[in-house]
Short mmCIF file of C-alpha atoms and ligand atoms in Angstrom, two decimals:
data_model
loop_
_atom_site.label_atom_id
_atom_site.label_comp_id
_atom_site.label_asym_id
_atom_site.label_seq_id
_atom_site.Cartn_x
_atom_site.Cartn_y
_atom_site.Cartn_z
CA UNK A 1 -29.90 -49.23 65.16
CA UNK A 2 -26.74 -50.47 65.23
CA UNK A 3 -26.55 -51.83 61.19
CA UNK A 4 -28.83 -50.99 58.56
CA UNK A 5 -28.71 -52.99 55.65
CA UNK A 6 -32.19 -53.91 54.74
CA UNK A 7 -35.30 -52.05 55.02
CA UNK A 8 -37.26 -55.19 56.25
CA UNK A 9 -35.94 -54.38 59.78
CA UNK A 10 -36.65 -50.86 59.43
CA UNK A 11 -39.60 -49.52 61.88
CA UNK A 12 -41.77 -46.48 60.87
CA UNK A 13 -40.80 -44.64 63.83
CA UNK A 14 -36.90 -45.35 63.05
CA UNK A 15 -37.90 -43.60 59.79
CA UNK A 16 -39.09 -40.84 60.84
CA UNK A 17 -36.53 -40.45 62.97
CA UNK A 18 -33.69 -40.60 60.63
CA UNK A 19 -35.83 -38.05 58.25
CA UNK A 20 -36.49 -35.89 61.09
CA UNK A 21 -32.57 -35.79 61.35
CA UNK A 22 -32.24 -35.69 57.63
CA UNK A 23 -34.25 -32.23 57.81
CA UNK A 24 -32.40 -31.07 60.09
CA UNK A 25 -28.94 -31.36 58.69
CA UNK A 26 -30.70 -30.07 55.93
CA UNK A 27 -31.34 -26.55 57.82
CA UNK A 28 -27.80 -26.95 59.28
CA UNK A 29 -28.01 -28.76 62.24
CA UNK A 30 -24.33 -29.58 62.93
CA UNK A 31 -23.15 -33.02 64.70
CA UNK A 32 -19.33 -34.31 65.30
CA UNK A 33 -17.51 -37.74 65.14
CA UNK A 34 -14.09 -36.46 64.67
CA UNK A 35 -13.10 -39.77 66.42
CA UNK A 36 -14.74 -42.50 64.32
CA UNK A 37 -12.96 -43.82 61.54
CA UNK A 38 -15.12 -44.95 58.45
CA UNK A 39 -14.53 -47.21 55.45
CA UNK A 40 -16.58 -46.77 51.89
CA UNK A 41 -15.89 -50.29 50.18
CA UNK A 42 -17.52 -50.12 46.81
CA UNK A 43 -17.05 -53.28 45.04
CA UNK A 44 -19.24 -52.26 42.22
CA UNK A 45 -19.30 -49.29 40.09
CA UNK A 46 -20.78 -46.20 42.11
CA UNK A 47 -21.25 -41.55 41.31
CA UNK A 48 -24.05 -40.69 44.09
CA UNK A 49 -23.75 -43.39 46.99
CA UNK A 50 -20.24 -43.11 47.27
CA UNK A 51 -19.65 -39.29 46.97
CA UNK A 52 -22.81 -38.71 48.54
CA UNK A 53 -21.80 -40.60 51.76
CA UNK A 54 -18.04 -39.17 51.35
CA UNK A 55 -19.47 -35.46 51.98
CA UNK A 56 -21.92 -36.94 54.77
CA UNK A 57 -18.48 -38.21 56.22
CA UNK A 58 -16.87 -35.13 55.50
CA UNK A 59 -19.77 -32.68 56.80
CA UNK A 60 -19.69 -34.94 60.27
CA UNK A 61 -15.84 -34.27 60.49
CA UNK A 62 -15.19 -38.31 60.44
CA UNK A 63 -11.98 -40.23 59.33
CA UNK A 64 -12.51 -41.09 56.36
CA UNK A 65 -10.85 -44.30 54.25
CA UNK A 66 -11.22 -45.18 50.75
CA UNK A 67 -10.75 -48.95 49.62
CA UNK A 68 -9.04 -49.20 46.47
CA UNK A 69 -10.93 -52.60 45.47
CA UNK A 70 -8.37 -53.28 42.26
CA UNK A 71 -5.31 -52.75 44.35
CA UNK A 72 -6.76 -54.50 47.84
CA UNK A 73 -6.19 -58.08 48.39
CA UNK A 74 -9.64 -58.98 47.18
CA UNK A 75 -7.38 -59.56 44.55
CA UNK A 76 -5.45 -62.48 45.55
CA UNK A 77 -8.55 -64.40 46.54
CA UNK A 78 -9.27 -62.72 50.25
CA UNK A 79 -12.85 -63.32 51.35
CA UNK A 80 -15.06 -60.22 52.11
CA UNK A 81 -14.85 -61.62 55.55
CA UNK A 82 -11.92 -61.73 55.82
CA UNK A 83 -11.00 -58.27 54.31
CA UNK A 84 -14.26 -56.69 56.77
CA UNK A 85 -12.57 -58.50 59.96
CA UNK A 86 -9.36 -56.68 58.95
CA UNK A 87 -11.13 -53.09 58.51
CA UNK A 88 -12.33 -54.08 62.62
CA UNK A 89 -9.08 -54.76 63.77
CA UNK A 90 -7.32 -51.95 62.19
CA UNK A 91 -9.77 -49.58 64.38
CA UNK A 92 -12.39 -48.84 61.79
CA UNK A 93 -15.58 -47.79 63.00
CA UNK A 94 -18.24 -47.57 60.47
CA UNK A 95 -17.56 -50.06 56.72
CA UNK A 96 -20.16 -48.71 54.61
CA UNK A 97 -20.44 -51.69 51.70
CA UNK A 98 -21.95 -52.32 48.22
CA UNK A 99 -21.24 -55.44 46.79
CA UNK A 100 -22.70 -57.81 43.45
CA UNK A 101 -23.67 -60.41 45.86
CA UNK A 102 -27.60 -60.66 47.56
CA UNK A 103 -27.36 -59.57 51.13
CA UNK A 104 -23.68 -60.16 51.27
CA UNK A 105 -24.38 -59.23 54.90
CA UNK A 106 -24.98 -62.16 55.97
CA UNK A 107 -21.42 -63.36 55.85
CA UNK A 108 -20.50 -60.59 58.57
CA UNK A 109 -22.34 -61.40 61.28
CA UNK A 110 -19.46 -61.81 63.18
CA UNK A 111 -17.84 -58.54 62.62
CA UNK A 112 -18.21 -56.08 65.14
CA UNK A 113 -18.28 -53.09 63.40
CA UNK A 114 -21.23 -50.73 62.04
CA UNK A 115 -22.15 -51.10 58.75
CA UNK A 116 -24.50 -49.62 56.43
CA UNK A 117 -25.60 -51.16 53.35
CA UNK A 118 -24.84 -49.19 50.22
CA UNK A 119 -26.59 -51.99 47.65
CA UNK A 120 -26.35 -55.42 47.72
CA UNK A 121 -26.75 -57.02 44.53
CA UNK A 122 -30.78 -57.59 43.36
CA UNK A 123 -31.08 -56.95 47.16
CA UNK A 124 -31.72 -53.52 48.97
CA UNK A 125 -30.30 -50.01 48.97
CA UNK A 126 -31.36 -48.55 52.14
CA UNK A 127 -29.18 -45.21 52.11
CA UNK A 128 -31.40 -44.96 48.88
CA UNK A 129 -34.62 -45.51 50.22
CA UNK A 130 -33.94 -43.19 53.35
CA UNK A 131 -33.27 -40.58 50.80
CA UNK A 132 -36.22 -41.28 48.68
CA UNK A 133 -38.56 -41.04 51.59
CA UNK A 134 -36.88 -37.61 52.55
CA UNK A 135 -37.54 -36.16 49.27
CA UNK A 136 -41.41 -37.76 49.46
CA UNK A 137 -41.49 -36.41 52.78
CA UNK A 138 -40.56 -32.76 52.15
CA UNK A 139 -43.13 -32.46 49.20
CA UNK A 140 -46.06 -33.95 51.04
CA UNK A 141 -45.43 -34.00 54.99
CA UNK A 142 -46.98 -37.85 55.10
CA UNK A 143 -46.80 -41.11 53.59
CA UNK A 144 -50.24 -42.48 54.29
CA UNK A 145 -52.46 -43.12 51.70
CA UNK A 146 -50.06 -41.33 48.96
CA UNK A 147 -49.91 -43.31 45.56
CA UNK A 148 -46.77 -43.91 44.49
CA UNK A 149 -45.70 -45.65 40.99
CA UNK A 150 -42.68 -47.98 40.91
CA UNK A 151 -42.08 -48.60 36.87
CA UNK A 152 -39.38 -50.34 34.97
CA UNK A 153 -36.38 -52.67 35.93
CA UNK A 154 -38.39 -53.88 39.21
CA UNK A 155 -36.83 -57.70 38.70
CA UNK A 156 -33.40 -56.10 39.08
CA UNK A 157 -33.73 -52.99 41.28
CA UNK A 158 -32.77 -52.65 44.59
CA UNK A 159 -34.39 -49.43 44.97
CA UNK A 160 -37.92 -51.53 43.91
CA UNK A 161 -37.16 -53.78 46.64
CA UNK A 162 -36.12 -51.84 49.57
CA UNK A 163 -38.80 -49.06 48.71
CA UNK A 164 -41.64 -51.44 48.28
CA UNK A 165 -41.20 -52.55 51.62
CA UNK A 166 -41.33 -49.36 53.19
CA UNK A 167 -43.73 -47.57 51.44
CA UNK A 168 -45.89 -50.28 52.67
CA UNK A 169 -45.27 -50.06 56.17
CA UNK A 170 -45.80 -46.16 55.73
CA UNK A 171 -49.08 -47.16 54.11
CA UNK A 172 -48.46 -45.75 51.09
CA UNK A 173 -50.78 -47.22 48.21
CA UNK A 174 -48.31 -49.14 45.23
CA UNK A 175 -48.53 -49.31 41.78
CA UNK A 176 -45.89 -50.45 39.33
CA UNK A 177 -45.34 -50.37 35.55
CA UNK A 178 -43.21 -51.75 33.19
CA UNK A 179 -42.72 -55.20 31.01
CA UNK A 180 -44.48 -57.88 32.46
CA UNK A 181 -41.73 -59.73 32.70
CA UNK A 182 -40.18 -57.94 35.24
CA UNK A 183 -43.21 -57.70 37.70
CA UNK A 184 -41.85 -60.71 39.45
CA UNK A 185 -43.64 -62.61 41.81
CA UNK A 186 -42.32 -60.86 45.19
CA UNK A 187 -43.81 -57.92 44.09
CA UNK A 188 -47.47 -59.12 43.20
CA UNK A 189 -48.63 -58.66 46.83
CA UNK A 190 -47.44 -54.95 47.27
CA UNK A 191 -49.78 -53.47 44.27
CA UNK A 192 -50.90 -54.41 40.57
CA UNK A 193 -49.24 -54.00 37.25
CA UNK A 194 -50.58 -51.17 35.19
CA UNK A 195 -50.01 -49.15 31.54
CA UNK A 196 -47.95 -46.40 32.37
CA UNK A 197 -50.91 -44.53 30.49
CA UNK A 198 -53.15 -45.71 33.48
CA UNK A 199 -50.35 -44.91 36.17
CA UNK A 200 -49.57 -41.53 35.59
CA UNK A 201 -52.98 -39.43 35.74
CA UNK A 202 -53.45 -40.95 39.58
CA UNK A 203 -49.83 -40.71 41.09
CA UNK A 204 -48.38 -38.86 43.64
CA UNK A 205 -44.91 -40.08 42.55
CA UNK A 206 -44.00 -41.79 39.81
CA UNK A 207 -40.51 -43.44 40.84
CA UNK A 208 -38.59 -44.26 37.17
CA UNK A 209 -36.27 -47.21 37.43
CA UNK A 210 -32.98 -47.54 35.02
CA UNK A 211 -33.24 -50.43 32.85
CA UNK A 212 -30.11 -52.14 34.18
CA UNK A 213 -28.37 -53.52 31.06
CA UNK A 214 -25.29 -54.99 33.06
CA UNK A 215 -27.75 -57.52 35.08
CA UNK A 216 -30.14 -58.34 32.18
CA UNK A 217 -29.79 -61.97 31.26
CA UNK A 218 -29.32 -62.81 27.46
CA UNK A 219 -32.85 -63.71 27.14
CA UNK A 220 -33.93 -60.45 28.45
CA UNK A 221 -32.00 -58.19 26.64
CA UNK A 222 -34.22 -55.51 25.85
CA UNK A 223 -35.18 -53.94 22.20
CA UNK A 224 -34.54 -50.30 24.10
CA UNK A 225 -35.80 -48.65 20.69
CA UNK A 226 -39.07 -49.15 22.02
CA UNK A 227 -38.88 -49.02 25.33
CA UNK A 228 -39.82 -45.03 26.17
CA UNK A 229 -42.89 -45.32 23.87
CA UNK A 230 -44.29 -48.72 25.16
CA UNK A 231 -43.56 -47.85 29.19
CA UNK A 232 -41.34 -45.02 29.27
CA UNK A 233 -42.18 -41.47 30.60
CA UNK A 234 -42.32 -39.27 27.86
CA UNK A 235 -43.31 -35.55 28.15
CA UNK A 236 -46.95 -36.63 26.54
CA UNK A 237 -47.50 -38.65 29.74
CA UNK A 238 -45.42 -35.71 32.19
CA UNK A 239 -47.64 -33.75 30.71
CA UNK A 240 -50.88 -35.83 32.37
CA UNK A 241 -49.29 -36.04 36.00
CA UNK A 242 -51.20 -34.28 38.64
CA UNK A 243 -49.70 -30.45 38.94
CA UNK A 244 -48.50 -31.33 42.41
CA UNK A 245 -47.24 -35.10 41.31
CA UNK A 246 -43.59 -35.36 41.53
CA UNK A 247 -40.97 -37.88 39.21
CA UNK A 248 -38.27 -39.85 40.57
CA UNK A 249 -35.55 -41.48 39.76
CA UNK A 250 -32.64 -43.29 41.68
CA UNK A 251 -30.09 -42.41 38.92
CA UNK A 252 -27.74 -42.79 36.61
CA UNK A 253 -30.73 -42.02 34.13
CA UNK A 254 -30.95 -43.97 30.44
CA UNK A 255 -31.94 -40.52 29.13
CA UNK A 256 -34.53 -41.45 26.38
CA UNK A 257 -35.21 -45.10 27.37
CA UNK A 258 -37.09 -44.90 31.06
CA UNK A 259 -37.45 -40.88 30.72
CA UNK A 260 -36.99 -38.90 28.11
CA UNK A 261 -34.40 -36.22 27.78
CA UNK A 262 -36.28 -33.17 28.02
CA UNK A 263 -38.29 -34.77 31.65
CA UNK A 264 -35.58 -35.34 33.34
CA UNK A 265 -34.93 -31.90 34.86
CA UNK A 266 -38.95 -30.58 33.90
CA UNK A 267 -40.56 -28.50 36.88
CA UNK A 268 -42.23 -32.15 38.03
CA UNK A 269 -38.76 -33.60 38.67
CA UNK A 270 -36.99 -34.11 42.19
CA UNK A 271 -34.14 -35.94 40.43
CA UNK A 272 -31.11 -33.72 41.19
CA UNK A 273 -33.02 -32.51 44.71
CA UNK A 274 -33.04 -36.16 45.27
CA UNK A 275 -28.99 -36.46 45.17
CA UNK A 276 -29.18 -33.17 47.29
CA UNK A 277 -31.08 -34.74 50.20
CA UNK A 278 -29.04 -38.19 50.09
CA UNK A 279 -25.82 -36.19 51.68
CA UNK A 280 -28.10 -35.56 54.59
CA UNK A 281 -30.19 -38.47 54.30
CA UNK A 282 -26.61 -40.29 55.08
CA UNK A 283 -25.45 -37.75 57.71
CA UNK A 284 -28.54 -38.93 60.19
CA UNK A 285 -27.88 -43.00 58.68
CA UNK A 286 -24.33 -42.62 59.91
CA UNK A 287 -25.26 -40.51 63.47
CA UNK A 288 -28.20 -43.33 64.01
CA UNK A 289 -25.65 -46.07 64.11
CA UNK A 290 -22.75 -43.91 65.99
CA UNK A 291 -25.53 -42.46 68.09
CA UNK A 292 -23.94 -42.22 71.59
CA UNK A 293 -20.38 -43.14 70.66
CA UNK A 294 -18.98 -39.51 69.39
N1 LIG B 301 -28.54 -44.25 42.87
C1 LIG B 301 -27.35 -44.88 42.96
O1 LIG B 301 -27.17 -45.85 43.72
O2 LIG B 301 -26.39 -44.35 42.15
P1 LIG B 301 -24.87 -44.87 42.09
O3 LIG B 301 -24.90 -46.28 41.52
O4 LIG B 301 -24.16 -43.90 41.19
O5 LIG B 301 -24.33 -44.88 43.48
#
């Protein structure tokens, strides 16, 4: 693959590929591109993608370029086109991108550089979902026939989206949970909507969602007082998972609105080994699109 930026392109065998890979770094598999140059242009906020794919950089001995958004010339009205065409012709290799707007992509088609997709908007967040599927992968060795619970924020999550679609080509079985509301349409034909009380004695993984206050129109702002005991994973409901279920979460965490405090780092939870595996995760995402070019 030359891009990735959304997982509706990905193929099952390119995951497993990139996983493979993942695993690998993972044991310490080494892998140079002291000559490629790379670009992280975060146009919204960002902790894990951005640092995460900074020591992936780092670890594969790349050039590495931070874009200062506030002091760039974004600020005196320069398209993203514009400013990505400029990253090419200064030599860059590799622009890895999150920006507000849906599949922002789409504006650089005529940019010849690599990019990866670090969230776009209500879109996708591939890097994510590669590192998602690692941490699935390591816990059960397969995909197939897993149950896996999506719950919360799925009308504004870009993890929902781009993990939906994958999970079902890996023929995973879906479930999701949370208000009604935000069980939009797109996701109707993946899996049903179900009580969180129904969700969590069947799961495999039960995938926690932030409730994302910044993109929550004024008619959806939320009553959050309620929102752990009504759909929320408390420890009550931890406490029903399957011993060998696992609990995710993309992160940051609302501690005490989607999860509760004391879950989010219980035995059941791959949320900080879930960070771990997205360095490597986006060591074998940036060697699949430089593959053949070190
Ligand atoms: N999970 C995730 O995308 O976190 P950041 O917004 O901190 O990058």
């Amino acid at each position: 693959m030359d891009n990735i930026l959304t997982m509706d392109t990905v193929a099952t065998n390119d995951v497993m590929r990139i996983i493979e890979r993942a695993l690998e770094f993972k044991k310490g598999a080494k892998s140079s591109f002291q000559n490629k140059s790379v670009m992280n242009m975060f146009f919204e906020n960002s902790t894990r993608t951005k640092t995460s794919f900074q020591m992936a950089e780092a670890n594969l001995g790349m050039n590495v370029l931070n874009f200062d958004v506030d002091t760039s010339s974004i600020k005196k009205g320069e398209t993203l086109y514009d400013t990505v065409k400029t990253v090419e012709s200064i030599g860059v290799d590799v622009a890895v991108i999150r920006d507000s707007q849906d599949a922002y992509y789409q504006q650089l088609k005529d940019v010849n550089i690599h990019i990866l997709n670090a969230g776009d908007g209500k879109g996708q967040h591939p890097s994510q979902s590669f590192l998602d599927l690692m941490t699935i992968y390591e816990k059960f060795h397969h995909f197939d026939g897993l149950n896996v619970a999506i719950v919360g924020d799925l009308k504004h999550s870009r993890v929902a989206h781009s993990n939906s679609v994958i999970l079902e080509k890996l023929g995973a079985n879906l479930f999701y949970g949370g208000p009604k509301s935000w069980y939009t349409e797109e996701f109707h034909h993946f899996g049903p909507l179900l009580p969180i009380d129904e969700l969590v004695g069947t799961m495999d993984v039960v995938m926690l969602l932030r409730v994302q206050k910044e993109r929550l129109a004024t008619d959806e702002q939320f009553a959050a007082d309620n929102y752990l005991e009504t759909y929320g994973l408390t420890s009550n409901r931890a406490n029903k998972m399957n011993s060998e279920a696992i609990i995710m979460h993309p992160a940051p965490v609302n501690r005490g609105v989607e999860i509760a405090d004391e879950v989010v780092e219980c035995n059941k939870s791959v949320i900080f080994p879930q960070m771990t595996n997205g360095v490597f995760a986006r060591m074998a995402m940036l060697e699949e699109v430089l593959q053949g070019e070190a």
